[in-house]
Tab-separated table of C-alpha atoms (C1' of nucleotides) in Angstrom:
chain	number	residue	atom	x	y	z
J	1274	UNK	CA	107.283	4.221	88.498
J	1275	UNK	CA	106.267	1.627	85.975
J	1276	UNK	CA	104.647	4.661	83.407
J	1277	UNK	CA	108.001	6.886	84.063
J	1278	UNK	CA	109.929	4.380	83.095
J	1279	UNK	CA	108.099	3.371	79.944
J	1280	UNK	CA	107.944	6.886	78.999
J	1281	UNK	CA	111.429	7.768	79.361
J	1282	UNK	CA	113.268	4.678	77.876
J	1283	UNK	CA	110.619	2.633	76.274
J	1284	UNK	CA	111.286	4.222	72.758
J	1285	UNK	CA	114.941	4.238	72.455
J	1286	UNK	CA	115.019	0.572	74.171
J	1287	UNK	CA	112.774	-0.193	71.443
J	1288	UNK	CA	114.397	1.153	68.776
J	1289	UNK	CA	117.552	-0.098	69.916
J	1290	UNK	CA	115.907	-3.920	70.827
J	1291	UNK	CA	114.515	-4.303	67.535
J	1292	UNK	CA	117.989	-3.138	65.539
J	1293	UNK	CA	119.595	-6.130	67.761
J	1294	UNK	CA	116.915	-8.755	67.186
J	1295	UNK	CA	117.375	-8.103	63.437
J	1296	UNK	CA	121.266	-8.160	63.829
J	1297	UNK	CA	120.429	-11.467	66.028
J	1298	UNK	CA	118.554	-12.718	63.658
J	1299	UNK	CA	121.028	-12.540	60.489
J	1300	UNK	CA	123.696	-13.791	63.071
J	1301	UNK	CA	123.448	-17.195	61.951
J	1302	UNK	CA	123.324	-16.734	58.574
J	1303	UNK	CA	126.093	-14.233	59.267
J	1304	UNK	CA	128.167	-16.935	60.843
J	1305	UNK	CA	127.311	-20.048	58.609
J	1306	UNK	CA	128.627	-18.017	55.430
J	1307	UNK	CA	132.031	-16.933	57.730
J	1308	UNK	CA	132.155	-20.775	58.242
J	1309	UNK	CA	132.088	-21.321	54.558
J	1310	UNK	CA	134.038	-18.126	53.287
J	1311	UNK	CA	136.879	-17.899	55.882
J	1312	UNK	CA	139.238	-15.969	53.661
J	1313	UNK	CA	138.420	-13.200	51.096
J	1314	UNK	CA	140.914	-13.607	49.346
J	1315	UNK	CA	140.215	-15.835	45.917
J	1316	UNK	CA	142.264	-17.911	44.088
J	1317	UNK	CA	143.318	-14.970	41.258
J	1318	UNK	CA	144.442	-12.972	44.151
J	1319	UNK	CA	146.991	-15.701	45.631
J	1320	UNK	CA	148.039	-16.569	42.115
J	1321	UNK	CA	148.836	-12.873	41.330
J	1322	UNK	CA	149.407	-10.573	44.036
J	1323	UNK	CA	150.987	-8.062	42.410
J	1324	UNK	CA	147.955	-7.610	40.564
J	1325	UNK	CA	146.492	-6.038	43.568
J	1326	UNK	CA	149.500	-4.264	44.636
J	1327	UNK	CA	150.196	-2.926	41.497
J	1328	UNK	CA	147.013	-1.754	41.597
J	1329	UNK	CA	147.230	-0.193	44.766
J	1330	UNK	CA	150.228	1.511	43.859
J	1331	UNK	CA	148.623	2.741	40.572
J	1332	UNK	CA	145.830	4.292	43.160
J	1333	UNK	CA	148.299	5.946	45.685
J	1334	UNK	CA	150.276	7.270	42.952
J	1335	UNK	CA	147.784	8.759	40.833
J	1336	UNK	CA	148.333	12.090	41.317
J	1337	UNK	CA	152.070	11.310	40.314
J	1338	UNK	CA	151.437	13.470	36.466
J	1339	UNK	CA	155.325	13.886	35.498
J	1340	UNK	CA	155.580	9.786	35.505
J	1341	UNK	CA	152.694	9.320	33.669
J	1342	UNK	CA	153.614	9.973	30.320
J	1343	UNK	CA	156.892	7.545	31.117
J	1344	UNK	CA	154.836	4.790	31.936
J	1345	UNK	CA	152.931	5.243	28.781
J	1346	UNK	CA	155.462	4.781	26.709
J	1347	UNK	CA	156.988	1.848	28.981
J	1348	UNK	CA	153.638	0.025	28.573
J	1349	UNK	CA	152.629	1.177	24.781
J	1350	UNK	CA	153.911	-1.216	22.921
J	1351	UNK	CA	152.087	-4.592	24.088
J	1352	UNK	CA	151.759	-6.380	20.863
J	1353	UNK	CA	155.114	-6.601	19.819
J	1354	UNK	CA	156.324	-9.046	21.836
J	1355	UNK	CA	155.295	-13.141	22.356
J	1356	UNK	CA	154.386	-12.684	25.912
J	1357	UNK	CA	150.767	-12.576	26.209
J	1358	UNK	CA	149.027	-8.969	26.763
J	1359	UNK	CA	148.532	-8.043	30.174
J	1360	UNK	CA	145.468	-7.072	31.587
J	1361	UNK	CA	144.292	-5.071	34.309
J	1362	UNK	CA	146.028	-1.407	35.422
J	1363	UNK	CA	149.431	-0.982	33.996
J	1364	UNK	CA	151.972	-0.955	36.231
J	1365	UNK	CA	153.806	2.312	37.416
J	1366	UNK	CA	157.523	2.630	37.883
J	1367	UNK	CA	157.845	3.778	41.313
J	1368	UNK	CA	160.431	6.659	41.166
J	1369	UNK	CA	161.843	7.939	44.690
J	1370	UNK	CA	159.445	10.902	44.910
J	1371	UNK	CA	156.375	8.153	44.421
J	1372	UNK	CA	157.902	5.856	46.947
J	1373	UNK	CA	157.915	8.957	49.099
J	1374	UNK	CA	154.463	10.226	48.861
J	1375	UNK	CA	153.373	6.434	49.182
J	1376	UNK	CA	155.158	6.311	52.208
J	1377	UNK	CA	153.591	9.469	53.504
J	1378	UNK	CA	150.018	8.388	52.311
J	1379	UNK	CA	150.421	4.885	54.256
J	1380	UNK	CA	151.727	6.719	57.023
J	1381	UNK	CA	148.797	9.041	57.158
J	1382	UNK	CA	146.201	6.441	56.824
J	1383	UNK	CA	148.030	4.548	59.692
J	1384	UNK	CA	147.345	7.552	62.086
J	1385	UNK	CA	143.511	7.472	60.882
J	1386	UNK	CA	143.323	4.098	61.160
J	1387	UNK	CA	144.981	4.495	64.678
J	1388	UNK	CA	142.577	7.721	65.717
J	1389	UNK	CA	139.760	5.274	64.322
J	1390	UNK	CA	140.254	2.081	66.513
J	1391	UNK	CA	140.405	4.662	69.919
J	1392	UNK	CA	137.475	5.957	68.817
J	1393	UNK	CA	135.951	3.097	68.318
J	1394	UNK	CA	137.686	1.849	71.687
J	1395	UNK	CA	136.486	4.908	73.521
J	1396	UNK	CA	133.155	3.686	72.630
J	1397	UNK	CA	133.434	0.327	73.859
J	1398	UNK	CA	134.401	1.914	77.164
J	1399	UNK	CA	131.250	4.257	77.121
J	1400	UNK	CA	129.359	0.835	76.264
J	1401	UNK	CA	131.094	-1.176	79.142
J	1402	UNK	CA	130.159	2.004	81.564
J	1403	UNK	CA	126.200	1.022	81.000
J	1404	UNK	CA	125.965	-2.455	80.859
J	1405	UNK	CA	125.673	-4.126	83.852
J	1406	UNK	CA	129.102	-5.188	85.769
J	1407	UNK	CA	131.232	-2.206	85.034
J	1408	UNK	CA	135.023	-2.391	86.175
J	1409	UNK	CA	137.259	-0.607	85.769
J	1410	UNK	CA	140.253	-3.021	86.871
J	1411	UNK	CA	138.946	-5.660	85.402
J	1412	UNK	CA	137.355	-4.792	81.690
J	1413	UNK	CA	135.507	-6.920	79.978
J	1414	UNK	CA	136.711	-7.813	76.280
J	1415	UNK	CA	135.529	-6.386	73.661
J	1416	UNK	CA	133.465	-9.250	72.534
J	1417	UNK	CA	132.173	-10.214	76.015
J	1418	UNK	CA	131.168	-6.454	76.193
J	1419	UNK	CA	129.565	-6.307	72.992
J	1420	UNK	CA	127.301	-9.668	73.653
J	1421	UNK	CA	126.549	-8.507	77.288
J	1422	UNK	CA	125.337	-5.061	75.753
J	1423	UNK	CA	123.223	-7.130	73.488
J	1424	UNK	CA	121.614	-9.437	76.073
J	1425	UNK	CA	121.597	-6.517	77.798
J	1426	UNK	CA	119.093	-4.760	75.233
J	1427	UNK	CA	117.067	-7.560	74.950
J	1428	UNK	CA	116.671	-7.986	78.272
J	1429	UNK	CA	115.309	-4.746	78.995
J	1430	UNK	CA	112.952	-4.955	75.944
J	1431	UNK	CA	111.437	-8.318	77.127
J	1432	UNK	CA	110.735	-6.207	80.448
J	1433	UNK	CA	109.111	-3.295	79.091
J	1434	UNK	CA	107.304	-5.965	76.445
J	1435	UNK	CA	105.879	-7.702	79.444
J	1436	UNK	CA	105.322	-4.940	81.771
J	1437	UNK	CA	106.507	-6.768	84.757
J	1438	UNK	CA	109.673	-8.035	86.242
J	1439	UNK	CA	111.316	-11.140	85.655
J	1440	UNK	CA	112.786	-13.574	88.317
J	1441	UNK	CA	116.452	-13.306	88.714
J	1442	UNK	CA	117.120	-16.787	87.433
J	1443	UNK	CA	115.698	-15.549	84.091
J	1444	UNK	CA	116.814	-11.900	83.996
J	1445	UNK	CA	120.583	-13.564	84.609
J	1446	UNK	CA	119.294	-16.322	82.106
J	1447	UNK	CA	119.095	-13.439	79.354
J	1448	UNK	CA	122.184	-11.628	80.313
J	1449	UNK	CA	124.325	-14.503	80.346
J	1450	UNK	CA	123.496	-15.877	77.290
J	1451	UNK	CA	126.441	-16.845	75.260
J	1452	UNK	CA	128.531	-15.111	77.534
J	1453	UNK	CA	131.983	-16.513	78.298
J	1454	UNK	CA	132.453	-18.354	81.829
J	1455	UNK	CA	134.668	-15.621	83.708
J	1456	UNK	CA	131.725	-12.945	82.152
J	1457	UNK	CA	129.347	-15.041	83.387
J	1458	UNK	CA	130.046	-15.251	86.976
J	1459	UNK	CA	131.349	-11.750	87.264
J	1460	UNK	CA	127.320	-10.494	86.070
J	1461	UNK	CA	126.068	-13.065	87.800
J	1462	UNK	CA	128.072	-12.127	90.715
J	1463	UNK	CA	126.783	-8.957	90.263
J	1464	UNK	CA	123.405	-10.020	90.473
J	1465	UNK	CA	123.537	-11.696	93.149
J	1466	UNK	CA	125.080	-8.835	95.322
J	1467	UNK	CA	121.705	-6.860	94.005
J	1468	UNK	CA	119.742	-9.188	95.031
J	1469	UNK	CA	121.244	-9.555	98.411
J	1470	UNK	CA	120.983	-5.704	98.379
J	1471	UNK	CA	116.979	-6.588	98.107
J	1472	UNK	CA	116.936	-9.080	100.820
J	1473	UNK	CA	118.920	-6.864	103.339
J	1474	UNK	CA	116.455	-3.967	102.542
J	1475	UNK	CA	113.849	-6.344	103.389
J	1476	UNK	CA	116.161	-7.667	106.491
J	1477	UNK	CA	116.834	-3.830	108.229
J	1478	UNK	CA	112.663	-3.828	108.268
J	1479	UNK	CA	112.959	-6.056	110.804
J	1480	UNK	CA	111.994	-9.008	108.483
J	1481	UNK	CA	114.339	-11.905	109.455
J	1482	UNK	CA	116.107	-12.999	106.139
J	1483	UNK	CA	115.006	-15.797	104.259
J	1484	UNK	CA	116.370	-16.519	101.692
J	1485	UNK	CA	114.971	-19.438	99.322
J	1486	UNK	CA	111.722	-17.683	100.051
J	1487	UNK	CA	112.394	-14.903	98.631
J	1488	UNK	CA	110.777	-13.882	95.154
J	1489	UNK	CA	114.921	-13.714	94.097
J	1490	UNK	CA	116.172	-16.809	95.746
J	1491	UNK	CA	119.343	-15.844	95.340
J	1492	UNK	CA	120.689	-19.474	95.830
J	1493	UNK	CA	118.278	-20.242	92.595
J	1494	UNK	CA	119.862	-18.464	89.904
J	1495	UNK	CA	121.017	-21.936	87.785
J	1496	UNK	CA	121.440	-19.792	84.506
J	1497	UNK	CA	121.991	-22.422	81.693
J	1498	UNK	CA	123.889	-20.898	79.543
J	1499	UNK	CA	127.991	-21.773	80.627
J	1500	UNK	CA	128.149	-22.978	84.360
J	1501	UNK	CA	126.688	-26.800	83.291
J	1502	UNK	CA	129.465	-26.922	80.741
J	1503	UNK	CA	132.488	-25.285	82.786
J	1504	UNK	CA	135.152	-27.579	83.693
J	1505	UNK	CA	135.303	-25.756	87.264
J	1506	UNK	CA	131.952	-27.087	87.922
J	1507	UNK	CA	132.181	-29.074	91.662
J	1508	UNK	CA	129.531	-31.346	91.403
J	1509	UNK	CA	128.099	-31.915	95.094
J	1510	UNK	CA	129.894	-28.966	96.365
J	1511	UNK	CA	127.161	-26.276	95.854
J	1512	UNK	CA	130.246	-24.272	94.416
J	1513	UNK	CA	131.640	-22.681	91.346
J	1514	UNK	CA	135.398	-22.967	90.411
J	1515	UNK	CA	136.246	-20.767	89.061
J	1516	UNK	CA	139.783	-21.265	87.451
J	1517	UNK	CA	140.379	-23.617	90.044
J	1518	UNK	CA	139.801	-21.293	92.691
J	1519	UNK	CA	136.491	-21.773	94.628
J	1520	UNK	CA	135.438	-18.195	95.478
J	1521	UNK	CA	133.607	-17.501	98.559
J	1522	UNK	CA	130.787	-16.341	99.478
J	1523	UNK	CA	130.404	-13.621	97.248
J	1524	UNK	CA	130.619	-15.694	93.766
J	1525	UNK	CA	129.721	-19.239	95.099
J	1526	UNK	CA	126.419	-20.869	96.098
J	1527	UNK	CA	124.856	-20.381	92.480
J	1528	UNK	CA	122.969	-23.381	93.242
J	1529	UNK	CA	119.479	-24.508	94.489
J	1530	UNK	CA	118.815	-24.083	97.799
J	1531	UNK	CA	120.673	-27.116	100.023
J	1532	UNK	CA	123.843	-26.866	98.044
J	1533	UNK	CA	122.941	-29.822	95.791
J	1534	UNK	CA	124.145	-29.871	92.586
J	1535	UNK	CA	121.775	-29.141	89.433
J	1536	UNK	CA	119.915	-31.453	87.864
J	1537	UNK	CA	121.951	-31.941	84.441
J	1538	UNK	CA	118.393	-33.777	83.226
J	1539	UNK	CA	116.071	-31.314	83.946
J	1540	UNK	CA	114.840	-29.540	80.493
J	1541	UNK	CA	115.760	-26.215	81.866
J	1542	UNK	CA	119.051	-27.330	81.304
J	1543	UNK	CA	118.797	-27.880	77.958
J	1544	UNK	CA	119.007	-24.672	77.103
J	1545	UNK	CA	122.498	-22.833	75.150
J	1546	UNK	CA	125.214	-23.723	76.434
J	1547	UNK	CA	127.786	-20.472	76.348
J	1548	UNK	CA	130.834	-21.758	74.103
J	1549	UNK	CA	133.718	-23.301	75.787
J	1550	UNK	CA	135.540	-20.149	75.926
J	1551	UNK	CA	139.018	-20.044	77.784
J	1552	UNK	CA	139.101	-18.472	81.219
J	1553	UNK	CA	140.689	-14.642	80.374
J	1554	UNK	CA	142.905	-13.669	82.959
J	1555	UNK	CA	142.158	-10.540	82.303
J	1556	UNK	CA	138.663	-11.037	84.374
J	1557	UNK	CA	140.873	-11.735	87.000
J	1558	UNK	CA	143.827	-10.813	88.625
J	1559	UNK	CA	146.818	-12.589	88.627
J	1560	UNK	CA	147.225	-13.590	92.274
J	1561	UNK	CA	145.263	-15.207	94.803
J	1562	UNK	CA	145.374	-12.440	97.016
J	1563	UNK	CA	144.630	-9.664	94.083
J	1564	UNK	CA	141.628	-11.702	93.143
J	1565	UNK	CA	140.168	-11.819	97.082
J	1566	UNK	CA	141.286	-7.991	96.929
J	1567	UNK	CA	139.566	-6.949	93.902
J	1568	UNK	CA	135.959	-8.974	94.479
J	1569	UNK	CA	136.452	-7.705	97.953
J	1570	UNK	CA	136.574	-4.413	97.475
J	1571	UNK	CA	133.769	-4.857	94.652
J	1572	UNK	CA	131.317	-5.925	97.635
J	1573	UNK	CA	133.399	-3.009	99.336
J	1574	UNK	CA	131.817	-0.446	96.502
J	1575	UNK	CA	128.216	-1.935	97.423
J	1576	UNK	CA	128.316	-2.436	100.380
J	1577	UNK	CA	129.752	0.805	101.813
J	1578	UNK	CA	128.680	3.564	99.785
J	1579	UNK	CA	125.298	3.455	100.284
J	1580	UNK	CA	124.075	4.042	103.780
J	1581	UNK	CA	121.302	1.407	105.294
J	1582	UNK	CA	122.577	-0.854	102.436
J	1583	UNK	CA	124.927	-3.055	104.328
J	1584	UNK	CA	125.290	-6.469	104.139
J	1585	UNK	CA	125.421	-9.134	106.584
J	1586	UNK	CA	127.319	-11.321	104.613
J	1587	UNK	CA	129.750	-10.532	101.979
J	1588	UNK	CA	133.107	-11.981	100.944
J	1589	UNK	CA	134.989	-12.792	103.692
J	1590	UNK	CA	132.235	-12.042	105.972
J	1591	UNK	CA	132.591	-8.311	105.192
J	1592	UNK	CA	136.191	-8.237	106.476
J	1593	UNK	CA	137.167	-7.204	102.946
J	1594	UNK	CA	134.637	-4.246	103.276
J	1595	UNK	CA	136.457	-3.136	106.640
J	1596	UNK	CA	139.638	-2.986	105.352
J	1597	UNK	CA	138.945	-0.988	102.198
J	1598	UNK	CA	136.227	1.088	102.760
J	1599	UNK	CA	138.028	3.983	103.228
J	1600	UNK	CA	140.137	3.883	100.365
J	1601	UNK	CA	137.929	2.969	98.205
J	1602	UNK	CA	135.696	5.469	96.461
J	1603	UNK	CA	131.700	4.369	96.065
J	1604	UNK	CA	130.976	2.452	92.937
J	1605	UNK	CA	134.531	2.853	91.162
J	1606	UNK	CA	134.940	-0.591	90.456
J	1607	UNK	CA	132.446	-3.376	89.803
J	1608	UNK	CA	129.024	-2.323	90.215
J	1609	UNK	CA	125.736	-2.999	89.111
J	1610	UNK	CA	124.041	0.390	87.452
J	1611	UNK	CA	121.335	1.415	89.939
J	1612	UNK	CA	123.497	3.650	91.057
J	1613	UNK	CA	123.120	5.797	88.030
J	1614	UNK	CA	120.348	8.261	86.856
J	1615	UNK	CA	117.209	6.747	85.758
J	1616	UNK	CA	116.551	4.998	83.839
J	1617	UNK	CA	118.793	3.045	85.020
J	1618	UNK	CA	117.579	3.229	88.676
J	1619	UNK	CA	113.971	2.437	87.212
J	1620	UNK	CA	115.012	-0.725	85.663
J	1621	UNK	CA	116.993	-2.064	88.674
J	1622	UNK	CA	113.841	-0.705	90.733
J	1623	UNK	CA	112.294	-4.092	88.980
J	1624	UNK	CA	114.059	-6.030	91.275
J	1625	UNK	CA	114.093	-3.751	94.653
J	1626	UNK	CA	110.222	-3.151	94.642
B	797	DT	C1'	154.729	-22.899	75.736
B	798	DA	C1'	150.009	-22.341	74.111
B	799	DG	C1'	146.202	-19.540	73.855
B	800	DG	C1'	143.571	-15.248	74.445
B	801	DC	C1'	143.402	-10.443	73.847
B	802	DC	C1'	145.009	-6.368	72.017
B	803	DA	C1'	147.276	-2.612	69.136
B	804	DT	C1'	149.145	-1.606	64.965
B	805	DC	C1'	150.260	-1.892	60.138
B	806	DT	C1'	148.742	-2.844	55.681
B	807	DG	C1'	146.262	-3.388	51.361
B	808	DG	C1'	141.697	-3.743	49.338
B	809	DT	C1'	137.126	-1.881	48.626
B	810	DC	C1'	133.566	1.413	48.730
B	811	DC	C1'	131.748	5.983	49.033
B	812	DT	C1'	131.624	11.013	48.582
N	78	DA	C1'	141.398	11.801	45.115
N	79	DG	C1'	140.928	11.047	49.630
N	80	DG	C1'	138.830	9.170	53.540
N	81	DA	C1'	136.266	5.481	55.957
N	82	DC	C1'	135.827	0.881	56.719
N	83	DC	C1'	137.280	-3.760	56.798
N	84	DA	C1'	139.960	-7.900	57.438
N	85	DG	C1'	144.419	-10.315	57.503
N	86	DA	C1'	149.026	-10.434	59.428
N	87	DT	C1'	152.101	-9.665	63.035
N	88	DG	C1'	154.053	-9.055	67.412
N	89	DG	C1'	153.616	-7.953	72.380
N	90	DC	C1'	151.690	-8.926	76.818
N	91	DC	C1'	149.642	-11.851	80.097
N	92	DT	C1'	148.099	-16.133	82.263
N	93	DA	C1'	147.625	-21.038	83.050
DNA sequence: TAGGCCATCTGGTCCT
DNA sequence: AGGACCAGATGGCCTA
């Protein structure tokens, strides 16, 4: 499985690994000179904005030949008078029928611009459609999509770099990293109902469950990068509040084994901390009830499409699953990608073999 | 009401 | 010249 794999994906995860570590690596560079050059605009352009205008208008008129000769002779004579001679491109006198192919140039380049950003949206959607944690009720921004992609990429070049799988805690260490605290828990989440896809594998053998032995203890997955510096934190509680709503048992227990808290001075702690990004409701949904609905029927997806993969445990003890299975198409909402062609299925193998 | 996210418009710049 | 790309501005929608 192991050679398949690194036949079929290792060069384009390669390729694709090393164009993000040298993105990753002009990041901060990138972002220290934003810091310092917020605006583009200089000083000459807020003292004289109709220097660029003009010029603009110069440009979208251009191909404006009766007027030109007219604003030659408007502009000729520059010496004779005491105001000081203008520089730059003279400026046109903007007769009706300029005004009017202006307005139909800007109006063009609006619907390009438009046709553009769905393009470029489109894509986004194609990207959130193979990183892990796809929804489609509950997209992830644009950002959080584009740094999950990229942890995403790294993560899977750091496995085919080391040949061999990485514990959960670290494989959700690399995904989360820098992510925002709703994106976060939802891969996370995610994870975890992977790994407890894993353990029940290992549970229908006959194997009785046990859980904080397990290679993926899924209670073990203390990813540094946001939950020590979320607000929702419940120190003692073993739980994650999220937005002030303590989930159940599908996004809780991210803790050690026992339900104790982390320990805030242990150096794996020390690690990033994701920024302290406000909660998007648009991870969630707006009500109580939508929210148990939605990350039920996500565990609904997992749990019920895929024959001899059902959980024990689930949110809501699996109640959610009952009431929505039927309804509720295989893997159309959140879902991790092993459901997919290889190599995605080859990847996630890494954590079912 | 503030803040986050998004779509759209707009003008500037660069490239072909 | 025209298109692509970019970034700022603006307003709408949603949620806490």
């Amino acid at each position: 499985m192991l050679s398949r794999l690194f036949s079929e994906v290792l060069p384009d995860v390669q390729r694709l690994a090393a164009d993000w570590v040298d993105d990753n690596e002009n990041e901060d560079c990138k972002d220290k000179d934003e810091e310092h050059e917020p605006c583009h605009l200089g000083e000459d352009d807020l003292d004289e904005p109709q220097e660029g205008s003009s010029r603009a208008e110069s440009e979208m008129a251009g191909d404006d030949d009766e007027d030109d000769d007219a604003e030659e002779e408007e502009c000729g004579d520059e010496n004779s008078g005491d105001k000081p001679k203008k520089r730059g491109p003279k400026k046109r006198k903007m007769t009706a029928a300029r005004v009017e192919r202006s307005k139909m140039r800007r109006i063009k380049a609006n619907a390009r611009e438009r046709t553009r950003m769905h393009d470029l949206n489109s894509a986004l959607d194609n990207l959130r459609k193979v990183v892990p944690c796809y929804s489609k009720t509950q997209k992830l921004s644009k950002i959080e999509t584009l740094r999950l992609a990229k942890n995403y990429i790294l993560a899977l070049g750091e496995i085919l770099r080391n040949g061999k799988r990485p514990d959960v805690v670290t494989y959700v260490q690399m995904l989360c990293k820098g992510l925002s605290q709703p994106t976060t828990n939802l891969v996370a989440g995610c994870l975890q109902l992977n790994t407890r896809n894993f353990l029940t594998e290992q549970c229908s053998d006959g194997a009785r469950l046990h859980m904080p032995s397990s290679p993926f203890s899924v209670h073990a997955y203390s990813y540094r990068c946001s939950r020590l510096s979320s607000p929702h934190y419940q120190p003692g509680t073993g739980a994650l509040n999220l937005r002030g709503h303590s989930y159940g048992s599908g996004y809780e227990a991210v803790y050690p084994p026992g339900g104790t808290s982390p320990d805030y001075s242990s150096p794996d702690y020390e690690g990033q901390h994701s920024p302290p990004i406000c909660l998007s409701g648009r991870h969630q949904d707006s009500t109580e009830t939508d929210r148990n609905y939605h990350y039920s029927m996500h565990y609904t997806g997992l749990t019920t499409s895929r024959p001899g993969h059902s959980l024990p445990f689930g949110p809501s003890g699996g109640r959610g699953a009952a009431a929505h299975s039927e309804n509720i198409p295989p893997f159309h909402d959140v879902h991790l990608h092993h459901d997919r062609a290889p190599p995605y299925e080859d990847l996630n193998a890494f954590f079912h073999n």
